[in-house]
Tab-separated table of C-alpha atoms in Angstrom:
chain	number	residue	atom	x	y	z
A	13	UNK	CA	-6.331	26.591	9.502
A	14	UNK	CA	-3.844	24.586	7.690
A	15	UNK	CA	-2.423	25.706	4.225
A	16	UNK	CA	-0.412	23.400	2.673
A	17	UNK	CA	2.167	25.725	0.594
A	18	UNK	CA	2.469	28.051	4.250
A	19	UNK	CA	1.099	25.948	6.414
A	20	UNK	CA	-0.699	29.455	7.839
A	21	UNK	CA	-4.085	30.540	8.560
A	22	UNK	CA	-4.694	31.012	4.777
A	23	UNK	CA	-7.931	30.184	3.106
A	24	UNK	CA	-7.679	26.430	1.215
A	25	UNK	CA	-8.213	26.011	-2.026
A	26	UNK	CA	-9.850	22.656	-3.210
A	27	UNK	CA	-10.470	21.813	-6.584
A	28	UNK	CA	-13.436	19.218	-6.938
A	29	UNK	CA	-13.220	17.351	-10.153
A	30	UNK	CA	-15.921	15.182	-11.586
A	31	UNK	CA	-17.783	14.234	-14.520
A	32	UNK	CA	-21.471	14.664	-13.212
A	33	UNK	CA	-22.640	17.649	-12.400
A	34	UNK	CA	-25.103	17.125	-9.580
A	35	UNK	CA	-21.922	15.764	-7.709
A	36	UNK	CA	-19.781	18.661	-8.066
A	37	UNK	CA	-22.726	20.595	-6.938
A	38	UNK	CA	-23.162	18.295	-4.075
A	39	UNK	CA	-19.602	18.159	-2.503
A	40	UNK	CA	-19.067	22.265	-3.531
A	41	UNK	CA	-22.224	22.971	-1.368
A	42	UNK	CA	-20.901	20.984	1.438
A	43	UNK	CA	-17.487	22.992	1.430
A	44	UNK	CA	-19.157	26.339	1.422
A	45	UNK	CA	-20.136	25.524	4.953
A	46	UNK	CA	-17.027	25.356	6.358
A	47	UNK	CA	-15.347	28.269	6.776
A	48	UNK	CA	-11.417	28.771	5.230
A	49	UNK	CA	-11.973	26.411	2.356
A	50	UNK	CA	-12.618	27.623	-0.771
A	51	UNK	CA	-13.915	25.096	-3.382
A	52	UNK	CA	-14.058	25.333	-7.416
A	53	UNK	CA	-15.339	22.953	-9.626
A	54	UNK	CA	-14.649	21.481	-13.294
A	55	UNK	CA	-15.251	18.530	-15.152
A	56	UNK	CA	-12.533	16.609	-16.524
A	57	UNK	CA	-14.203	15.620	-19.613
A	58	UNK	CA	-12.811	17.635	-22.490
A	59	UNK	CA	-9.889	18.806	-20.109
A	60	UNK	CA	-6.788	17.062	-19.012
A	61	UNK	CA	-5.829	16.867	-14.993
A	62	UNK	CA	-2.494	18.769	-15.962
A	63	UNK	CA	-4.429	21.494	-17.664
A	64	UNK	CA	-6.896	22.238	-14.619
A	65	UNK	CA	-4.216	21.908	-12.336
A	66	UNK	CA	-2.459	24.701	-14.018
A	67	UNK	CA	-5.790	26.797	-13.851
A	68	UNK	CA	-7.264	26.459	-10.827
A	69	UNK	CA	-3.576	25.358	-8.863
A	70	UNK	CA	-5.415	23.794	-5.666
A	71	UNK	CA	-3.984	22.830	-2.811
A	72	UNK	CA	-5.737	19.652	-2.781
A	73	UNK	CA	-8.048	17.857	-5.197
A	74	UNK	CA	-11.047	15.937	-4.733
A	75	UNK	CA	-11.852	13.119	-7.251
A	76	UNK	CA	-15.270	11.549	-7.912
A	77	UNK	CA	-17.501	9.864	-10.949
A	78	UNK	CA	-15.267	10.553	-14.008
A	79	UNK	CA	-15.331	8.653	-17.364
A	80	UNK	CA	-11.833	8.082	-16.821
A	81	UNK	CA	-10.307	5.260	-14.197
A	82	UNK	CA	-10.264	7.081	-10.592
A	83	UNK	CA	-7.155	5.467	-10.798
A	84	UNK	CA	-5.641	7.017	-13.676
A	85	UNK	CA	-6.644	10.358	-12.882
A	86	UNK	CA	-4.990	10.295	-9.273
A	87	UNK	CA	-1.757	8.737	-11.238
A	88	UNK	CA	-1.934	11.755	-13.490
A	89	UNK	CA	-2.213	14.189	-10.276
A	90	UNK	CA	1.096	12.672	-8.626
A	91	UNK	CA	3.182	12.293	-12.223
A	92	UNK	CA	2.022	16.649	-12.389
A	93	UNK	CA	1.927	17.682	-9.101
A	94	UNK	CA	3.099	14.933	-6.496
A	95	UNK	CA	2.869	17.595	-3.812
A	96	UNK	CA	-0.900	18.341	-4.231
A	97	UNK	CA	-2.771	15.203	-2.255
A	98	UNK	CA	-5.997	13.680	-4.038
A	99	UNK	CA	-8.851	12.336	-1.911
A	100	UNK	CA	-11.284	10.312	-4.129
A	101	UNK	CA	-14.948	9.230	-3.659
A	102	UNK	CA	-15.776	5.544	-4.996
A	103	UNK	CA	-18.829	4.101	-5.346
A	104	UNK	CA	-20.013	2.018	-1.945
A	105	UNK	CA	-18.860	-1.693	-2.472
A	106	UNK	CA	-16.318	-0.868	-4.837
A	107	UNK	CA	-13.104	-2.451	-2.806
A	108	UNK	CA	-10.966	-2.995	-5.664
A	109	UNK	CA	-11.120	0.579	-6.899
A	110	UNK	CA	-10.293	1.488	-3.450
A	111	UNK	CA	-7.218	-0.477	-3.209
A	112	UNK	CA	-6.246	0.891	-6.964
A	113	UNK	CA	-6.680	4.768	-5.941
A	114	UNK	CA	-4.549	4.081	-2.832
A	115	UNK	CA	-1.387	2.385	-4.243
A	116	UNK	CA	-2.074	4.973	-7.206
A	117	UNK	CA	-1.290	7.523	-4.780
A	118	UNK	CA	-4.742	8.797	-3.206
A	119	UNK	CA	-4.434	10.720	0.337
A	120	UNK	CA	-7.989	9.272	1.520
A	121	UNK	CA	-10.595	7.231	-0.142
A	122	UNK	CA	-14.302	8.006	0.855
A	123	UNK	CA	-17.529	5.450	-0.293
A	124	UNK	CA	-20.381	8.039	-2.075
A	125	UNK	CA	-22.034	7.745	1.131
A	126	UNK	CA	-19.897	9.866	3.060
A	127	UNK	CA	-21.556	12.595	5.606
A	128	UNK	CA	-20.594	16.001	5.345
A	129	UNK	CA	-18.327	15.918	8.365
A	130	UNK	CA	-16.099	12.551	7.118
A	131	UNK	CA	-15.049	14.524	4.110
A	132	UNK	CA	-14.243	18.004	5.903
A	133	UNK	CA	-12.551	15.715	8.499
A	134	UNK	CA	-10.815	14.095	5.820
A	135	UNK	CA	-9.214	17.137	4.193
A	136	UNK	CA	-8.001	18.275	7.268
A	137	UNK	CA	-6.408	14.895	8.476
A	138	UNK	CA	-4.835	14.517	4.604
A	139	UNK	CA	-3.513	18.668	5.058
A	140	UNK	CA	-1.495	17.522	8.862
A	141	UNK	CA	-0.606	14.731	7.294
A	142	UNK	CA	0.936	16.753	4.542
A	143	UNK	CA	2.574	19.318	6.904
A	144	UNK	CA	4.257	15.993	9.044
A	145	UNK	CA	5.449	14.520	5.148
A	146	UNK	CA	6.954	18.045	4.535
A	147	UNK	CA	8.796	18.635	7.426
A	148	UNK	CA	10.562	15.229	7.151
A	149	UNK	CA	14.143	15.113	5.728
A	150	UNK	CA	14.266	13.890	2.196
A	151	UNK	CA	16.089	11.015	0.865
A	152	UNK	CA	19.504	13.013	-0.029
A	153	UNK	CA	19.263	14.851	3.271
A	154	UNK	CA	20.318	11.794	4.986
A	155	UNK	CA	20.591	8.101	4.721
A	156	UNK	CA	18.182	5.765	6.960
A	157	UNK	CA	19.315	2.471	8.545
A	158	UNK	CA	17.366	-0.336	7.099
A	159	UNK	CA	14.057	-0.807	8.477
A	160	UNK	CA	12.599	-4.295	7.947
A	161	UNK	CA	8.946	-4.955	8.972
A	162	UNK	CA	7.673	-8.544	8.752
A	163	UNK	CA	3.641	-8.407	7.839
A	164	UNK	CA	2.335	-11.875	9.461
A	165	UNK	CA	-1.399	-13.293	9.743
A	166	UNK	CA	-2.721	-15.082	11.992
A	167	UNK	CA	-4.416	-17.311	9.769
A	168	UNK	CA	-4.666	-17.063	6.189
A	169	UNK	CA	-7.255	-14.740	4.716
A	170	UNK	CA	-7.315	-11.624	7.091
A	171	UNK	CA	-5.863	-9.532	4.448
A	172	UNK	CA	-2.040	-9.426	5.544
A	173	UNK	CA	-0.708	-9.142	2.032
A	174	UNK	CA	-3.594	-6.687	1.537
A	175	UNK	CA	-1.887	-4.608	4.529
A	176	UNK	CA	1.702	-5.191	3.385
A	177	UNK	CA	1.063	-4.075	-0.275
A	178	UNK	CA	-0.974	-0.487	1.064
A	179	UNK	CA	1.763	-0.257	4.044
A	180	UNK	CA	4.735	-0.480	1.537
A	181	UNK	CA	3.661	2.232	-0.924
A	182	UNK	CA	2.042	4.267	2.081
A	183	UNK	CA	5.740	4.099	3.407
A	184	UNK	CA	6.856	4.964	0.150
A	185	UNK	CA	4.863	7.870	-0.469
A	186	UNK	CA	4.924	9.348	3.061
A	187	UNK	CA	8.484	9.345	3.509
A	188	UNK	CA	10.053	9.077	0.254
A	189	UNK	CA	12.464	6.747	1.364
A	190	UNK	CA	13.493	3.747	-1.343
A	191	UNK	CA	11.201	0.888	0.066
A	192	UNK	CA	11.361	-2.754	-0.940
A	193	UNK	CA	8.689	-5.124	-0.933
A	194	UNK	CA	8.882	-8.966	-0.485
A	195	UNK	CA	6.750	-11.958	-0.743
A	196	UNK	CA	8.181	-14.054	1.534
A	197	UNK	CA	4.894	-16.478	0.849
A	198	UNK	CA	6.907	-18.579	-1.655
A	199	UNK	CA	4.473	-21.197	-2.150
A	200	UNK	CA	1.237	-19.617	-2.411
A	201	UNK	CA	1.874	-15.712	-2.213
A	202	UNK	CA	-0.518	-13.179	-4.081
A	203	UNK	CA	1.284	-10.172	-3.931
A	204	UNK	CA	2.151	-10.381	-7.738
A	205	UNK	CA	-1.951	-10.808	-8.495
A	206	UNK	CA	-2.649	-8.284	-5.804
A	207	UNK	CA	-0.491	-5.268	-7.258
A	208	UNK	CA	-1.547	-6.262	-10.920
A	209	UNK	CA	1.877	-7.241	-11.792
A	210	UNK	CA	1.279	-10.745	-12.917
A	211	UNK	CA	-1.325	-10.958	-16.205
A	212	UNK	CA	-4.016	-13.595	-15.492
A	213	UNK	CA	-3.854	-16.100	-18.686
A	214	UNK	CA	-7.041	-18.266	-19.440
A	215	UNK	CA	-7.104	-21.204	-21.533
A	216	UNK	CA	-7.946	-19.391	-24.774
A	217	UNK	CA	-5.026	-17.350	-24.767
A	218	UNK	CA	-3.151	-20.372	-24.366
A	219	UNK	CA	-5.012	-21.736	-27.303
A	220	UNK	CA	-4.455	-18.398	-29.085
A	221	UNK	CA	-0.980	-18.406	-29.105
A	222	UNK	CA	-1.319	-22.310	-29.763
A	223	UNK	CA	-2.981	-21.681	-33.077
A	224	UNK	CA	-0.219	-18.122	-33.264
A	225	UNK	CA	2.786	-20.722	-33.484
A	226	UNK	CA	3.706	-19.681	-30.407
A	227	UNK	CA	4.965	-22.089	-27.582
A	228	UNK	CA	2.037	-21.461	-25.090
A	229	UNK	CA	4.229	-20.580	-22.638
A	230	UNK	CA	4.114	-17.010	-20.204
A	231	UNK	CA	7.330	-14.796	-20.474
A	232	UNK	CA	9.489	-15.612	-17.358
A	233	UNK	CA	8.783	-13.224	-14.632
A	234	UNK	CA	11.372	-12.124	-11.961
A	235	UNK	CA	11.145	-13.809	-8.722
A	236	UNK	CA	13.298	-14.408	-5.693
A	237	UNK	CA	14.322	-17.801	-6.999
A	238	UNK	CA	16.331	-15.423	-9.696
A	239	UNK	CA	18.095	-13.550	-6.766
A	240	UNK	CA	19.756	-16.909	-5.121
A	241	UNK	CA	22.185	-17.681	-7.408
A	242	UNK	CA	23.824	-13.707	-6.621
A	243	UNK	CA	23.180	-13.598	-2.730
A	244	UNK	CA	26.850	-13.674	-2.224
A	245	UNK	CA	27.143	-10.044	-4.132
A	246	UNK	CA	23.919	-8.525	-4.960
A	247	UNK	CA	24.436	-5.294	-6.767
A	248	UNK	CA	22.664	-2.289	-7.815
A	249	UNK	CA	22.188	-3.736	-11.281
A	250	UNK	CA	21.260	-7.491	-9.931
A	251	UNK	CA	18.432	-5.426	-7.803
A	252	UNK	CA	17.427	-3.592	-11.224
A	253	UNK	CA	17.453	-7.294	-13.099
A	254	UNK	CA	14.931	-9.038	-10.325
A	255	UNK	CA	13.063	-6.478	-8.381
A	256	UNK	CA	9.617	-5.507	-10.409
A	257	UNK	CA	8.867	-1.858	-10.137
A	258	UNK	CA	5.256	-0.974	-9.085
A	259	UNK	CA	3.306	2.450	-10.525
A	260	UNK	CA	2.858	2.857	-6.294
A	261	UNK	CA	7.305	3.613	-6.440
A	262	UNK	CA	8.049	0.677	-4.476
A	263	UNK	CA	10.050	-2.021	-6.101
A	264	UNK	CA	8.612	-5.890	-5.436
A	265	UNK	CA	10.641	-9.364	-5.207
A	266	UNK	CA	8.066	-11.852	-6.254
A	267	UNK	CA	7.053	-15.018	-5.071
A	268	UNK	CA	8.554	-17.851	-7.179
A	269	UNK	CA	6.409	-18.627	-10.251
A	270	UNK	CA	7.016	-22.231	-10.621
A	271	UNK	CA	6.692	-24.816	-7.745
A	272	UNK	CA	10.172	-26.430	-8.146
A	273	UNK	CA	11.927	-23.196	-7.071
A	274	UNK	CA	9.530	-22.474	-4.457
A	275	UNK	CA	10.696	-25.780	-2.944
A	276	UNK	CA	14.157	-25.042	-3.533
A	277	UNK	CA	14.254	-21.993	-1.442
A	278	UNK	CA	15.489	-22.103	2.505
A	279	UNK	CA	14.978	-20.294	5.363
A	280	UNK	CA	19.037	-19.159	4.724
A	281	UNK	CA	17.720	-17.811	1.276
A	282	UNK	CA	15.170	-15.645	3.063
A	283	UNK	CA	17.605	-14.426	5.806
A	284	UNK	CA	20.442	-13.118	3.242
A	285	UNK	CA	17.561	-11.922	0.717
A	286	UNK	CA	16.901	-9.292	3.280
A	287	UNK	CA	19.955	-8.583	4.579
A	288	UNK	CA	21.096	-7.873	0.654
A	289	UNK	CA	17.512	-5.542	0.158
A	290	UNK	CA	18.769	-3.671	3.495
A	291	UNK	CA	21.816	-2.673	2.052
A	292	UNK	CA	20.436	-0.783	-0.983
A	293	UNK	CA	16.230	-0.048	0.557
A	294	UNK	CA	15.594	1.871	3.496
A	295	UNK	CA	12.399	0.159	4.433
A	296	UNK	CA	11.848	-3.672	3.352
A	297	UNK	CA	8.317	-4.814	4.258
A	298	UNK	CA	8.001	-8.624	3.818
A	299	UNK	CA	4.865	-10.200	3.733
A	300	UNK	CA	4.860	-13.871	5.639
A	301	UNK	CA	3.163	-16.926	4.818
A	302	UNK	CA	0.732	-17.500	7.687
A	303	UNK	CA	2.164	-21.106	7.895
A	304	UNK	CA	5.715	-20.800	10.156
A	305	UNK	CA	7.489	-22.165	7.533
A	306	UNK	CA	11.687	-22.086	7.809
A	307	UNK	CA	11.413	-19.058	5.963
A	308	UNK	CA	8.540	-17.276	7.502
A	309	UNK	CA	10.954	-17.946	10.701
A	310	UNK	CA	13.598	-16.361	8.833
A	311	UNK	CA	11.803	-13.930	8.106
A	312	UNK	CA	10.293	-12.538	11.135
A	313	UNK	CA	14.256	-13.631	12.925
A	314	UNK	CA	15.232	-10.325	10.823
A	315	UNK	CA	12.372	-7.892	11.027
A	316	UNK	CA	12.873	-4.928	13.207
A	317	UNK	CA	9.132	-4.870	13.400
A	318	UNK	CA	6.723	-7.462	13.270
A	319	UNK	CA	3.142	-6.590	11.868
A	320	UNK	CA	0.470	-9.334	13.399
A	321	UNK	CA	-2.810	-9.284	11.656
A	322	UNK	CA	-5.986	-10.787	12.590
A	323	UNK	CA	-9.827	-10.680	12.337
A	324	UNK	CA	-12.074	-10.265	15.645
A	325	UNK	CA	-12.765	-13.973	15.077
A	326	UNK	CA	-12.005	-17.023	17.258
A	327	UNK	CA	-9.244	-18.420	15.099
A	328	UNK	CA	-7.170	-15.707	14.401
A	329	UNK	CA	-7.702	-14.814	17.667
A	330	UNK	CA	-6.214	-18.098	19.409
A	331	UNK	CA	-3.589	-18.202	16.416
A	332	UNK	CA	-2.851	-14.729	17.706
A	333	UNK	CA	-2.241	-15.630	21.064
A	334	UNK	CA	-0.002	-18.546	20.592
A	335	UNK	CA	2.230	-16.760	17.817
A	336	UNK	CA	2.676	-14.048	20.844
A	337	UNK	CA	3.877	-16.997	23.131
A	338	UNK	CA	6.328	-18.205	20.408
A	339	UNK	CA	7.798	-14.638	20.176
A	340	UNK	CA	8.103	-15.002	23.563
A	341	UNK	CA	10.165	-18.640	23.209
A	342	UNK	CA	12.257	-17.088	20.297
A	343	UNK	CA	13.521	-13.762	22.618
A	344	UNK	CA	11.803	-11.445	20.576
A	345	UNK	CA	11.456	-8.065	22.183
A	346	UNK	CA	7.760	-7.300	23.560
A	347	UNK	CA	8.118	-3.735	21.715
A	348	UNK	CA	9.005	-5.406	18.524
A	349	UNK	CA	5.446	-6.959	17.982
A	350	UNK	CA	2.689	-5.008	16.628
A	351	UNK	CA	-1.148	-6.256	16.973
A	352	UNK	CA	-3.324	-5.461	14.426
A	353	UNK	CA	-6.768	-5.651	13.618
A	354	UNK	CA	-8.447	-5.915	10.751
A	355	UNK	CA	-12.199	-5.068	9.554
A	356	UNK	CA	-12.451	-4.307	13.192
A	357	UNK	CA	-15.827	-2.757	12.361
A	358	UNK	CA	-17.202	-6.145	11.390
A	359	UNK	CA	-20.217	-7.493	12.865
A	360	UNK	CA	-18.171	-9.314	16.197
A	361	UNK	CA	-19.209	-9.742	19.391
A	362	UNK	CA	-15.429	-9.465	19.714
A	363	UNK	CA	-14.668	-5.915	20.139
A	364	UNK	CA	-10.662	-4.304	20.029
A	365	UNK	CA	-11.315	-3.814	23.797
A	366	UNK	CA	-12.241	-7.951	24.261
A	367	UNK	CA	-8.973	-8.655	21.886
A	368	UNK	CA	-6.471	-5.938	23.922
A	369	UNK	CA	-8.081	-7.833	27.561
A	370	UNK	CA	-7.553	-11.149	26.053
A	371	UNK	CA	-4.161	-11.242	24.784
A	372	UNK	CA	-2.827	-8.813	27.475
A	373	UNK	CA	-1.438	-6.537	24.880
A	374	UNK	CA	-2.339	-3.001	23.037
């Protein structure tokens, strides 16, 4: 049994935290099955998180159906007590909120559907996973060599930038390493929309600030278009003037805003954009354009890893398969591509084991 302050065969103490009352009855019940796990429960209405975390100091919390954003409440748990995971329970369907609680900080994130099993299973994967984190140096212990992994889908749409977003603060959070994050779709990336760092203006705001006075115009956001000009010498305080800093810890370099300066970039741009990130990050995860653009080339030319995501679907699955044969062309090492598959519980009659037989590779 796995206790996360000894990491001995001490009882667990989970603190279950929600708003209605038949659902802290429900998950408590399924707890006091399983032996060395102790489970208390509390609303969080008329509390705060910091104030039940001081009174019931668990070793790991469980979050479900409170009046306050899921989100929010795990960002509260890691701003008070960053070393005690959170697993949260979202309703079924509710993608977005997943994605939120994760880069928020969440261990785990289980639909309200779960069996009794997933969410014992759960605990214990988060507690090893804990244990691993723990016995890992920390950031001042020693200094990592750059690490640059190049996300890259094999069509657009399988949820690459999806996976590079959650990989880059799971990286963050799991290592505590200094980890950058880059669009490196200039033309049409959605990281900034993805991580909610870009507001989404409608034509009566515009018309608002119209009527306001005001010029109708967005402030400027930072963008790797405002890096170029200092690729020759890119400081710490350059990095703190264009990189946008995410609640998740990681720090993003945006896509280019405007079209023009999209254009303007190179495949050059993209190469020395890294290199510069590598010198002041210990992990840079880039996200590609799924078009093999000069600078996707770039791109991937530098990664030390290359992240391939597709669907069990035919086109991602042939785009797959000749993107392997270009690595091949380009003298990329076998080891230094990665196959992925994603929603490979979709309803396919192409299974992981067709995909791994097909394309000859893990």
């Amino acid at each position: 049994m796995i206790d996360p302050n000894g990491y001995s065969a001490h009882l667990i103490k989970v603190l279950v935290v929600s708003d209605a009352q038949d659902t802290r009855m429900l998950i408590t019940m399924t707890f006091e099955k399983e032996s060395g796990i102790v489970a208390q429960a509390a609303p969080l209405s008329g509390s705060t998180m910091a104030a039940l975390l001081r009174e019931h100091a668990p070793q790991l919390v469980v979050v479900a159906e409170t009046e306050t954003d899921q989100a929010s409440v795990v960002e509260s748990i890691e701003r008070e007590r960053p070393d005690v995971p959170a697993l949260v329970i979202v309703p079924d369907g509710a993608f977005d909120l997943v994605q939120q609680c994760t880069l928020a900080g969440a261990r785990a994130v289980l639909t309200d559907s779960f069996a009794g099993e997933q969410l014992i299973g759960a605990v214990r994967r988060i507690l090893e996973r804990e244990h691993w984190r723990r016995q890992l140096p920390t950031a001042s212990d020693t200094r990592w060599p750059a690490s640059v992994i190049a996300v890259h889908g094999g069509k657009g749409g399988v949820g690459a930038t999806t996976i590079a977003c959650n990989l880059a603060a799971a990286l963050q959070r799991t290592t505590g390493r200094r980890v950058a994050l880059v669009d490196g779709d200039v033309l049409s990336g959605a990281t900034a929309v993805l991580l909610d760092l870009a507001p989404i203006r409608t034509v009566s705001d515009l018309v608002e600030e119209v009527h306001r006075g005001e010029n109708g115009r967005p402030e400027p956001v930072r963008d790797v278009a405002d890096l170029v000009p200092n690729l020759s010498k890119v400081d710490a305080e350059t990095l703190r003037d264009v990189m946008v800093n995410h609640r998740s810890g990681v720090d993003v370099l945006l896509a280019p805003d405007q079209l023009q300066d999209a254009e303007a970039l190179s495949g050059e741009h993209m190469q020395k954009a890294i290199s510069a990130l590598s010198e002041h990050y210990e992990i840079v995860v880039v996200d590609t354009s799924s078009n093999l653009t000069p600078i996707t080339l770039a791109a991937l030319d530098a990664a030390d890893k290359i992240v391939v995501v597709m669907t069990p679907e035919l086109v991602p699955l042939r785009n797959a398969s000749r993107f392997l044969q270009l690595c091949g062309r380009l003298g990329f090492a076998q080891d230094k591509v990665e196959l992925v598959i994603n929603r490979a519980d979709s309803k396919s009659d192409i299974s992981p084991t067709v995909v791994q037989d097909l394309l000859r590779r893990p």
